[in-house]
Coordinates of C-alpha atoms (C1' of nucleotides) in Angstrom, one line a residue:
Chain A
M4 CA 0.0 0.0 0.0
S5 CA 2.7 2.4 0.9
L6 CA 4.7 1.8 -2.2
S7 CA 4.7 4.1 -5.2
T8 CA 3.0 6.9 -3.3
K9 CA 5.3 9.5 -4.8
M10 CA 5.5 11.9 -2.0
P11 CA 7.6 15.0 -2.2
A12 CA 9.6 15.4 1.0
L13 CA 7.2 15.7 3.9
T14 CA 6.8 19.2 5.1
S15 CA 4.5 20.1 8.0
H16 CA 2.0 21.4 5.4
D17 CA 1.8 18.7 2.9
R18 CA -0.3 19.2 -0.1
R19 CA -1.8 15.8 -1.0
G20 CA 0.3 13.2 0.8
D21 CA -1.3 13.2 4.2
P22 CA -2.7 9.7 4.9
C23 CA -5.7 11.1 6.8
L24 CA -6.7 13.0 3.7
R25 CA -7.1 9.7 1.8
C26 CA -8.7 7.8 4.7
G27 CA -11.9 6.2 3.8
A28 CA -13.2 6.5 7.3
R29 CA -12.8 10.3 7.5
P30 CA -16.3 11.3 6.1
E31 CA -18.0 8.9 8.6
S32 CA -15.8 9.8 11.6
V33 CA -15.1 12.6 14.0
C34 CA -12.1 13.5 11.9
G35 CA -14.5 14.9 9.4
V36 CA -14.7 18.2 11.3
I37 CA -11.0 18.9 10.9
D38 CA -10.0 21.1 8.0
D39 CA -7.8 19.6 5.3
C40 CA -5.0 21.9 6.1
D41 CA -5.0 20.8 9.8
L42 CA -5.1 17.1 9.1
H43 CA -1.4 16.6 9.4
R44 CA -1.8 17.3 13.1
L45 CA -4.1 14.3 13.3
S46 CA -1.9 12.0 11.4
A47 CA 1.1 13.1 13.4
A48 CA -0.6 12.2 16.6
S49 CA -1.9 8.8 15.5
V50 CA -0.4 5.4 14.8
V51 CA -2.1 3.2 12.3
T52 CA -2.5 -0.4 13.5
A53 CA -4.2 -3.6 12.3
F54 CA -5.6 -6.5 14.3
D55 CA -6.3 -10.1 13.1
P56 CA -9.7 -11.6 13.7
G57 CA -10.1 -12.7 17.3
T58 CA -7.4 -10.3 18.6
S59 CA -8.4 -8.6 21.8
F60 CA -7.0 -5.1 21.6
I61 CA -8.8 -3.5 24.6
S62 CA -9.1 -5.2 28.0
E63 CA -11.8 -4.1 30.4
G64 CA -10.3 -2.6 33.6
E65 CA -6.8 -2.0 32.1
P66 CA -5.5 1.6 32.3
A67 CA -7.0 3.6 29.4
E68 CA -3.9 4.9 27.7
H69 CA -5.1 4.9 24.1
F70 CA -8.1 5.9 22.1
F71 CA -9.0 4.2 18.8
N72 CA -10.6 5.3 15.7
V73 CA -11.8 2.3 13.6
T74 CA -11.0 2.8 9.9
D75 CA -11.9 -0.7 8.7
G76 CA -13.4 -4.0 9.9
H77 CA -15.7 -4.8 12.8
A78 CA -15.0 -5.2 16.5
K79 CA -17.2 -6.4 19.4
L80 CA -17.2 -4.4 22.7
Y81 CA -18.0 -6.5 25.7
K82 CA -18.2 -6.7 29.5
L83 CA -17.7 -9.9 31.4
L84 CA -18.9 -11.3 34.7
P85 CA -16.5 -13.4 36.8
D86 CA -18.2 -16.7 35.8
G87 CA -17.9 -16.0 32.1
R88 CA -21.3 -14.5 31.3
R89 CA -20.7 -11.9 28.6
Q90 CA -22.7 -8.8 27.5
I91 CA -21.7 -7.2 24.2
V92 CA -22.4 -3.5 24.6
G93 CA -21.8 -2.6 21.0
F94 CA -20.2 -3.4 17.7
A95 CA -17.8 -0.9 16.3
R96 CA -17.3 -0.3 12.6
R97 CA -15.6 2.1 10.3
G98 CA -15.8 5.6 11.7
D99 CA -16.5 4.6 15.3
F100 CA -14.5 6.1 18.1
L101 CA -13.5 3.8 21.0
G102 CA -12.5 4.8 24.4
L103 CA -14.8 7.8 24.7
A104 CA -15.4 6.6 28.3
V105 CA -12.9 9.1 29.7
S106 CA -11.8 7.4 32.9
K107 CA -8.7 5.8 34.3
S108 CA -9.5 2.4 32.9
Y109 CA -11.4 0.9 30.0
A110 CA -15.1 0.2 30.8
F111 CA -15.2 -2.6 28.3
G112 CA -13.0 -5.0 26.3
A113 CA -12.7 -5.0 22.5
E114 CA -12.0 -7.9 20.2
A115 CA -11.6 -7.8 16.4
I116 CA -14.3 -9.8 14.5
D117 CA -12.7 -9.6 11.1
R118 CA -9.4 -7.8 10.2
V119 CA -9.6 -4.4 12.0
R120 CA -7.6 -1.3 11.2
V121 CA -7.5 1.5 13.6
C122 CA -5.9 4.9 14.2
R123 CA -4.5 4.8 17.7
F124 CA -4.1 8.0 19.8
S125 CA -2.4 8.3 23.1
R126 CA -4.5 9.9 25.8
R127 CA -2.1 12.8 26.1
K128 CA -2.0 13.6 22.4
L129 CA -5.7 13.4 22.0
E130 CA -6.2 15.9 24.8
A131 CA -3.8 18.2 23.2
L132 CA -5.8 18.0 20.0
L133 CA -9.0 18.7 21.8
D134 CA -7.4 21.9 23.2
D135 CA -6.5 23.0 19.8
F136 CA -9.6 22.0 17.9
P137 CA -12.8 22.9 19.8
A138 CA -14.8 21.6 16.8
L139 CA -13.4 18.1 17.5
E140 CA -14.5 18.3 21.1
R141 CA -18.0 19.4 20.1
Q142 CA -18.1 16.6 17.6
L143 CA -17.1 14.1 20.3
L144 CA -19.9 15.5 22.6
K145 CA -22.4 14.9 19.7
V146 CA -21.1 11.4 19.2
A147 CA -21.3 10.6 22.9
S148 CA -24.8 11.9 23.1
N149 CA -25.9 9.8 20.2
E150 CA -24.3 6.8 21.8
L151 CA -26.2 7.5 24.9
V152 CA -29.5 7.5 22.9
V153 CA -28.5 4.2 21.3
A154 CA -27.6 2.8 24.7
Q155 CA -31.0 3.7 26.2
E156 CA -32.7 2.1 23.2
Q157 CA -30.7 -1.0 24.0
M158 CA -31.8 -0.9 27.6
L159 CA -35.4 -0.9 26.5
L160 CA -34.6 -3.9 24.3
L161 CA -32.8 -5.8 27.1
G162 CA -35.2 -5.0 29.8
R163 CA -38.6 -5.3 28.1
K164 CA -38.6 -6.8 24.7
T165 CA -39.2 -10.5 23.8
A166 CA -36.8 -12.6 21.9
R167 CA -38.7 -12.1 18.6
E168 CA -38.7 -8.3 19.2
R169 CA -35.0 -8.3 20.1
V170 CA -33.9 -10.1 17.0
A171 CA -36.2 -8.0 14.7
S172 CA -34.8 -4.8 16.3
F173 CA -31.3 -6.1 15.7
L174 CA -31.9 -6.8 12.1
R175 CA -33.5 -3.4 11.5
A176 CA -30.8 -1.6 13.4
R177 CA -28.0 -3.2 11.4
E178 CA -29.6 -2.8 8.1
E179 CA -27.3 -1.0 5.7
R180 CA -28.7 2.3 4.4
P181 CA -27.2 2.6 0.9
V182 CA -27.0 -1.0 -0.3
P183 CA -30.4 -2.7 -0.8
C184 CA -30.4 -6.5 -1.2
G185 CA -31.2 -7.4 -4.8
D186 CA -34.8 -6.3 -5.4
G187 CA -34.8 -3.5 -2.9
T188 CA -35.1 -5.6 0.2
G189 CA -32.8 -4.6 3.0
R190 CA -29.4 -6.2 3.1
V191 CA -28.0 -6.9 6.6
P192 CA -24.3 -7.9 6.9
L193 CA -23.7 -10.2 9.9
P194 CA -20.0 -10.4 10.4
M195 CA -20.4 -11.6 14.0
T196 CA -21.3 -15.1 15.1
R197 CA -24.8 -16.1 16.5
G198 CA -23.2 -16.3 19.9
D199 CA -22.1 -12.7 19.6
I200 CA -25.6 -11.6 18.5
A201 CA -27.0 -13.5 21.5
D202 CA -24.6 -11.8 23.9
Y203 CA -25.6 -8.5 22.4
L204 CA -29.3 -9.2 22.7
G205 CA -29.2 -10.8 26.1
L206 CA -30.3 -14.2 24.7
T207 CA -28.6 -17.6 24.1
L208 CA -27.3 -18.5 20.7
E209 CA -29.9 -21.2 20.4
T210 CA -32.7 -18.7 20.8
V211 CA -31.2 -16.4 18.2
S212 CA -30.8 -19.3 15.8
R213 CA -34.4 -20.5 16.4
T214 CA -35.8 -17.0 16.0
L215 CA -33.9 -16.4 12.8
S216 CA -35.1 -19.7 11.5
Q217 CA -38.7 -18.8 12.4
F218 CA -38.4 -15.5 10.5
K219 CA -37.1 -17.4 7.6
R220 CA -40.0 -19.9 7.7
D221 CA -42.4 -17.0 7.8
R222 CA -40.7 -15.4 4.7
L223 CA -39.8 -12.3 6.7
I224 CA -36.1 -12.7 5.9
A225 CA -33.7 -14.8 3.8
L226 CA -30.4 -16.1 4.9
P227 CA -28.3 -16.5 1.7
T228 CA -25.1 -17.1 3.8
L229 CA -24.4 -17.4 7.4
S230 CA -23.0 -13.8 7.5
E231 CA -25.8 -12.1 5.7
A232 CA -29.5 -11.6 6.0
C233 CA -32.0 -10.0 3.7
L234 CA -35.2 -8.4 4.9
L235 CA -37.8 -9.7 2.6
D236 CA -40.6 -8.0 4.5
R237 CA -39.2 -4.9 6.0
E238 CA -42.6 -3.7 7.1
A239 CA -43.3 -6.8 9.1
V240 CA -39.9 -6.9 10.7
T241 CA -40.2 -3.3 11.7
E242 CA -43.6 -3.9 13.3
I243 CA -42.3 -6.8 15.3
A244 CA -39.2 -4.7 16.4
E245 CA -41.4 -1.9 17.7
A246 CA -44.0 -4.2 19.2
A247 CA -46.5 -2.2 17.2
G248 CA -48.9 -5.1 16.6
T249 CA -49.4 -6.0 20.2
A250 CA -50.7 -2.6 21.2
L251 CA -54.2 -2.4 22.7
Chain B
M14 CA -49.4 27.0 40.9
S15 CA -48.1 26.6 44.5
L16 CA -48.1 29.1 47.3
S17 CA -45.4 31.6 48.1
T18 CA -43.1 30.8 45.2
K19 CA -41.6 34.2 45.2
M20 CA -38.9 34.2 42.5
P21 CA -36.1 36.6 43.3
A22 CA -36.4 39.4 40.9
L23 CA -33.8 38.6 38.3
T24 CA -31.6 41.3 37.0
S25 CA -28.9 40.3 34.5
H26 CA -26.1 41.5 36.8
D27 CA -26.9 40.7 40.4
R28 CA -24.1 41.3 42.8
R29 CA -24.2 38.7 45.5
G30 CA -27.8 37.8 45.1
D31 CA -27.1 35.6 42.1
P32 CA -29.3 32.5 42.6
C33 CA -26.7 30.2 41.0
L34 CA -24.1 31.3 43.6
R35 CA -26.3 29.9 46.4
C36 CA -27.5 26.9 44.5
G37 CA -27.0 23.7 46.5
A38 CA -26.6 21.7 43.3
R39 CA -23.7 23.7 41.9
P40 CA -20.9 21.7 43.4
E41 CA -22.4 18.5 42.2
S42 CA -23.3 19.8 38.7
V43 CA -21.8 20.9 35.5
C44 CA -22.3 24.5 36.7
G45 CA -19.4 23.9 39.0
V46 CA -16.9 24.6 36.3
I47 CA -18.2 28.2 35.7
D48 CA -16.3 30.9 37.6
D49 CA -18.3 32.8 40.2
C50 CA -18.0 36.0 38.3
D51 CA -19.5 34.4 35.2
L52 CA -22.4 32.8 37.0
H53 CA -24.8 35.6 36.2
R54 CA -24.6 34.4 32.5
L55 CA -26.0 31.1 33.7
S56 CA -28.7 32.4 35.8
A57 CA -29.7 34.8 33.1
A58 CA -30.1 32.0 30.6
S59 CA -32.1 29.7 32.9
V60 CA -35.6 29.6 34.4
V61 CA -36.1 28.0 37.7
T62 CA -39.2 25.7 37.8
A63 CA -40.7 23.2 40.2
F64 CA -42.8 20.1 39.4
D65 CA -45.2 18.2 41.8
P66 CA -44.8 14.5 42.3
G67 CA -46.1 12.6 39.3
T68 CA -45.7 15.5 36.9
S69 CA -44.4 14.5 33.5
F70 CA -42.1 17.2 32.4
I71 CA -40.4 15.6 29.4
S72 CA -42.3 13.6 26.8
E73 CA -40.4 11.1 24.7
G74 CA -40.5 12.0 21.0
E75 CA -41.4 15.7 21.6
P76 CA -39.2 18.4 20.1
A77 CA -36.3 18.9 22.4
E78 CA -36.5 22.6 23.1
H79 CA -35.2 22.6 26.6
F80 CA -32.4 21.2 28.8
F81 CA -32.9 20.7 32.5
N82 CA -30.5 20.8 35.4
V83 CA -32.1 19.1 38.4
T84 CA -31.4 21.1 41.6
D85 CA -33.6 19.1 44.0
G86 CA -35.8 16.0 44.2
H87 CA -35.8 12.9 42.1
A88 CA -37.1 12.1 38.6
K89 CA -37.5 8.9 36.6
L90 CA -36.4 8.8 33.0
Y91 CA -38.2 6.2 30.9
K92 CA -39.0 4.8 27.5
L93 CA -42.3 3.2 26.5
L94 CA -43.4 0.5 24.1
P95 CA -46.8 0.9 22.3
D96 CA -48.4 -1.7 24.6
G97 CA -47.4 0.1 27.7
R98 CA -44.3 -1.9 28.7
R99 CA -41.9 0.6 30.3
Q100 CA -38.1 0.7 30.7
I101 CA -36.7 3.2 33.2
V102 CA -33.3 4.2 31.8
G103 CA -32.2 6.2 34.8
F104 CA -33.1 8.2 37.8
A105 CA -32.1 11.8 38.0
R106 CA -31.1 13.6 41.2
R107 CA -29.6 16.9 42.3
G108 CA -26.9 17.9 39.9
D109 CA -28.0 15.7 37.0
F110 CA -28.3 17.2 33.6
L111 CA -31.2 16.1 31.4
G112 CA -31.5 16.4 27.6
L113 CA -27.9 15.7 26.8
A114 CA -29.1 13.6 24.0
V115 CA -28.6 16.3 21.5
S116 CA -31.1 15.5 18.8
K117 CA -34.3 16.9 17.4
S118 CA -36.5 15.2 20.0
Y119 CA -36.3 13.8 23.5
A120 CA -35.1 10.2 23.6
F121 CA -36.9 9.5 26.9
G122 CA -39.7 10.9 29.0
A123 CA -39.2 12.3 32.5
E124 CA -41.6 12.3 35.5
A125 CA -41.1 13.8 38.9
I126 CA -41.0 11.2 41.8
D127 CA -41.1 13.7 44.6
R128 CA -41.1 17.5 44.3
V129 CA -38.5 18.3 41.7
R130 CA -36.8 21.7 41.1
V131 CA -34.9 22.3 37.9
C132 CA -33.1 25.0 36.0
R133 CA -34.5 25.1 32.5
F134 CA -32.4 26.2 29.5
S135 CA -33.6 26.8 26.0
R136 CA -31.6 24.9 23.4
R137 CA -30.5 28.2 21.8
K138 CA -29.2 29.8 25.0
L139 CA -27.4 26.7 26.1
E140 CA -25.6 26.5 22.8
A141 CA -24.6 30.1 23.2
L142 CA -23.2 29.3 26.6
L143 CA -21.2 26.4 25.2
D144 CA -19.7 28.7 22.7
D145 CA -18.6 31.1 25.4
F146 CA -17.5 28.6 28.0
P147 CA -15.4 25.8 26.6
A148 CA -14.9 24.5 30.1
L149 CA -18.7 23.8 30.2
E150 CA -18.5 21.9 27.0
R151 CA -15.7 19.8 28.2
Q152 CA -17.5 19.1 31.4
L153 CA -20.5 18.0 29.4
L154 CA -18.4 15.6 27.5
K155 CA -17.0 14.2 30.7
V156 CA -20.6 13.8 32.1
A157 CA -21.8 12.2 28.9
S158 CA -18.8 9.8 28.9
N159 CA -19.6 8.8 32.5
E160 CA -23.3 8.3 31.6
L161 CA -22.2 6.0 28.8
V162 CA -20.1 3.9 31.2
V163 CA -23.1 3.7 33.6
A164 CA -25.4 2.7 30.6
Q165 CA -23.0 -0.1 29.6
E166 CA -23.0 -1.4 33.2
Q167 CA -26.8 -1.4 33.1
M168 CA -26.7 -3.3 29.8
L169 CA -24.7 -6.0 31.5
L170 CA -27.2 -6.1 34.3
L171 CA -30.2 -6.2 32.0
G172 CA -28.8 -8.7 29.6
R173 CA -27.0 -11.1 31.9
K174 CA -27.7 -10.8 35.6
T175 CA -30.2 -12.8 37.6
A176 CA -33.0 -11.1 39.6
R177 CA -31.0 -11.4 42.8
E178 CA -27.9 -9.9 41.2
R179 CA -29.9 -7.1 39.7
V180 CA -31.5 -6.1 43.0
A181 CA -28.2 -6.4 44.8
S182 CA -26.5 -4.3 42.2
F183 CA -29.2 -1.7 42.4
L184 CA -28.8 -1.4 46.2
R185 CA -25.1 -1.0 46.0
A186 CA -25.3 1.5 43.2
R187 CA -27.8 3.7 45.0
E188 CA -26.0 3.5 48.3
E189 CA -25.3 7.0 49.6
R190 CA -21.6 7.8 50.0
P191 CA -21.5 10.2 52.9
V192 CA -24.3 9.1 55.1
P193 CA -24.0 5.7 56.7
C194 CA -27.0 4.1 58.3
G195 CA -26.6 4.1 62.1
D196 CA -23.8 1.8 62.9
G197 CA -21.9 2.3 59.7
T198 CA -24.1 0.1 57.5
G199 CA -25.0 1.7 54.2
R200 CA -28.1 3.7 53.9
V201 CA -30.0 3.5 50.7
P202 CA -32.8 6.0 50.0
L203 CA -35.6 4.6 47.8
P204 CA -37.8 7.5 46.8
M205 CA -39.2 5.5 43.9
T206 CA -41.8 2.7 44.0
R207 CA -41.2 -1.0 43.7
G208 CA -42.7 -0.8 40.3
D209 CA -40.2 1.9 39.3
I210 CA -37.3 -0.3 40.5
A211 CA -38.8 -3.2 38.6
D212 CA -39.0 -1.2 35.4
Y213 CA -35.4 0.0 35.9
L214 CA -34.1 -3.6 36.5
G215 CA -36.1 -5.3 33.8
L216 CA -38.2 -7.3 36.4
T217 CA -41.7 -7.2 37.7
L218 CA -42.6 -5.5 40.9
E219 CA -43.5 -8.8 42.5
T220 CA -40.0 -10.2 41.8
V221 CA -38.4 -7.0 43.3
S222 CA -40.6 -7.3 46.4
R223 CA -39.8 -11.0 46.8
T224 CA -36.1 -10.5 46.3
L225 CA -36.0 -7.7 48.9
S226 CA -37.9 -9.8 51.3
Q227 CA -35.5 -12.6 50.7
F228 CA -32.5 -10.3 51.4
K229 CA -34.2 -9.2 54.6
R230 CA -34.9 -12.8 55.7
D231 CA -31.2 -13.5 55.1
R232 CA -30.2 -10.5 57.3
L233 CA -28.4 -8.8 54.3
I234 CA -30.5 -5.7 54.5
A235 CA -33.1 -4.0 56.7
L236 CA -36.2 -2.2 55.5
P237 CA -37.0 0.4 58.2
T238 CA -39.5 2.1 55.9
L239 CA -40.8 1.5 52.4
S240 CA -38.6 4.2 51.1
E241 CA -35.3 3.3 52.7
A242 CA -33.1 0.2 52.9
C243 CA -30.0 -0.4 55.0
L244 CA -27.2 -2.7 53.9
L245 CA -26.5 -4.8 57.0
D246 CA -24.0 -6.9 55.2
R247 CA -22.4 -4.7 52.5
E248 CA -19.8 -7.4 51.7
A249 CA -22.4 -10.1 50.9
V250 CA -24.6 -7.7 48.9
T251 CA -21.6 -6.6 46.9
E252 CA -20.6 -10.2 46.2
I253 CA -24.1 -11.1 45.0
A254 CA -24.1 -7.9 42.8
E255 CA -20.9 -8.8 41.1
A256 CA -21.7 -12.5 40.8
A257 CA -18.4 -13.1 42.5
G258 CA -19.5 -16.2 44.5
T259 CA -20.5 -18.1 41.4
A260 CA -17.2 -18.0 39.7
L261 CA -15.6 -21.4 39.2
Chain C
dC9 C1' -11.5 -34.8 1.5
dG10 C1' -12.0 -34.3 6.3
dC11 C1' -11.6 -31.9 10.2
dA12 C1' -13.2 -28.2 13.0
dC13 C1' -16.2 -24.9 14.1
dA14 C1' -20.4 -22.7 13.7
dC15 C1' -25.0 -23.3 13.3
dT16 C1' -29.5 -25.8 13.7
dT17 C1' -32.9 -28.5 15.9
dG18 C1' -35.2 -31.1 19.6
dA19 C1' -36.7 -32.1 24.5
dA20 C1' -36.8 -31.2 29.4
dC21 C1' -36.4 -27.9 32.8
dC22 C1' -36.4 -23.6 35.5
dC23 C1' -36.5 -18.8 36.7
dC24 C1' -39.3 -15.4 36.5
dC25 C1' -43.9 -13.7 35.1
dT26 C1' -48.8 -13.7 35.5
dC27 C1' -52.8 -13.7 38.1
dA28 C1' -54.9 -13.2 42.3
dA29 C1' -55.6 -12.6 47.1
dC30 C1' -54.3 -10.2 51.0
dC31 C1' -52.0 -6.6 54.0
dC32 C1' -51.2 -2.0 55.5
dA33 C1' -51.0 2.9 56.0
dA34 C1' -52.9 7.2 54.7
dG35 C1' -56.7 9.9 53.5
dT36 C1' -61.8 11.2 53.5
dG37 C1' -66.2 11.9 54.8
dG38 C1' -70.2 11.0 57.5
Chain D
dC18 C1' -64.5 7.6 65.6
dC19 C1' -65.1 4.3 62.3
dA20 C1' -66.4 2.8 57.5
dC21 C1' -64.8 3.1 53.2
dT22 C1' -61.5 4.0 49.6
dT23 C1' -57.2 4.1 47.5
dG24 C1' -52.5 3.1 46.3
dG25 C1' -48.5 0.7 47.3
dG26 C1' -46.6 -3.5 49.0
dT27 C1' -46.4 -8.5 50.1
dT28 C1' -47.1 -13.3 49.4
dG29 C1' -48.8 -17.5 47.1
dA30 C1' -49.9 -20.8 43.1
dG31 C1' -49.5 -22.0 38.5
dG32 C1' -47.8 -21.3 33.8
dG33 C1' -44.7 -20.0 30.0
dG34 C1' -40.7 -18.0 27.4
dG35 C1' -36.3 -18.8 27.2
dT36 C1' -32.4 -21.6 28.9
dT37 C1' -29.9 -25.9 29.3
dC38 C1' -28.5 -30.0 27.7
dA39 C1' -27.7 -32.9 23.9
dA40 C1' -27.6 -34.5 19.2
dG41 C1' -27.4 -33.6 14.5
dT42 C1' -26.2 -30.7 10.2
dG43 C1' -23.9 -27.9 7.3
dT44 C1' -19.9 -25.1 5.7
dG45 C1' -15.5 -23.2 5.1
dC46 C1' -10.7 -24.0 4.9
dG47 C1' -6.4 -26.9 5.3

DNA sequence: CGCACACTTGAACCCCCTCAACCCAAGTGG
DNA sequence: CCACTTGGGTTGAGGGGGTTCAAGTGTGCG
């Protein structure tokens, strides 16, 4: 990748050579609020790293020395109980910022699902960046607020929804916006395992599997491969997810 | 509505009479980061309001025009499903900032438990304050991050803990720091009803009641009144909450 | 191919929910 | 002062949704 990028000797203000400038994650990430001409500050503060599938790159409870910006791949974020019970608190994809939980130690662990690429910032350097770019800080506040809303929605799911409703909600939430599945039905990539989905929805993997099979039998979805679902009847799935049919 | 609510005549520059200066919530709230001499900017932007018990002062889905800073009392924050199922996503007390979820509409409803007093800010005025006081913005980011950590802990509770573990976790989390109960055992104020606790923990009120009774029978807690618990055996309750005894 | 791992499917069980009765304290009004 | 109401809380019996345990069935990759 790095070969043949004919770069004129790097000056602090580089014209087109800055890696952040070409980063595919930039438009979907907090970096988007930084002007092109300031991007070199970002790239100077960050280290690009990649993790193989299954690699755990954040450990719950460890000192939080780094922040991560995911530029490619998927990761699961989880919390554990001493006896091994696991709750996945979120999945991170391109553009997601990890480590927002500004405290002494990480509030959750993170493990790569497929091959994950990240920009890593040290705590110190990120704080310096925040001082210099108020827009970045405001963007982080916005991101954190949105995460909070998502987390509250998940609490409703975990506390009050049935298995059917949870799985339907999950499918709707992970549906990709731009890419419909064949004839306009929603395409849902599922890079994680059924067990991961179960630990995200507060169910067992058997219940997730059974419910997906049920949806398939009812022609609500199709499962062309293990790692992809198609919403054949978006309307119906949405209704189940929002528990709309059971009202009254 | 109520008697004798004489609001101190508010001038934009009050010398020592600034209500924010005397506000008991200030040290526990985001306002704490504002210098004394700038406090008048805060009080000028806010309107003090009180709500009777049972009053709903935020409705989920309504346009989010105001932010609230709770200065006294307790409120429950909740989300509803169409058929009436309810999930309480948090309880707000003195110093808590509501409406952080910066979006077009409120992500949850709020209802006063006891008599609640708040400072109300319009969205527009708050944003102006954020522009002028970067420290306030940073503090909000900190608060939001902490809320996120709490939310993730609650996801673990809702998704993976047993009823016993949930109730024990709740008691430990709501234990008041400074005021021990009599002989050093932890005092836990419970201004909310059993039904509220149940909707917070993803249980039924019967299960909450049964579990509390069980704890009482086992001499782990005492229930001197309906709205107060005492942790007689903090150690044991903590162990149950963290599922520490069940490991291996 | 063939192993390994993930997923599916089935049957029995259990924790918590549902439904229902009862208790108790605080009003309220005659 | 007591009968009645009301709202929250407790306790009990029975049932159900999801889990647990246990085989099977792909499916991807060496």
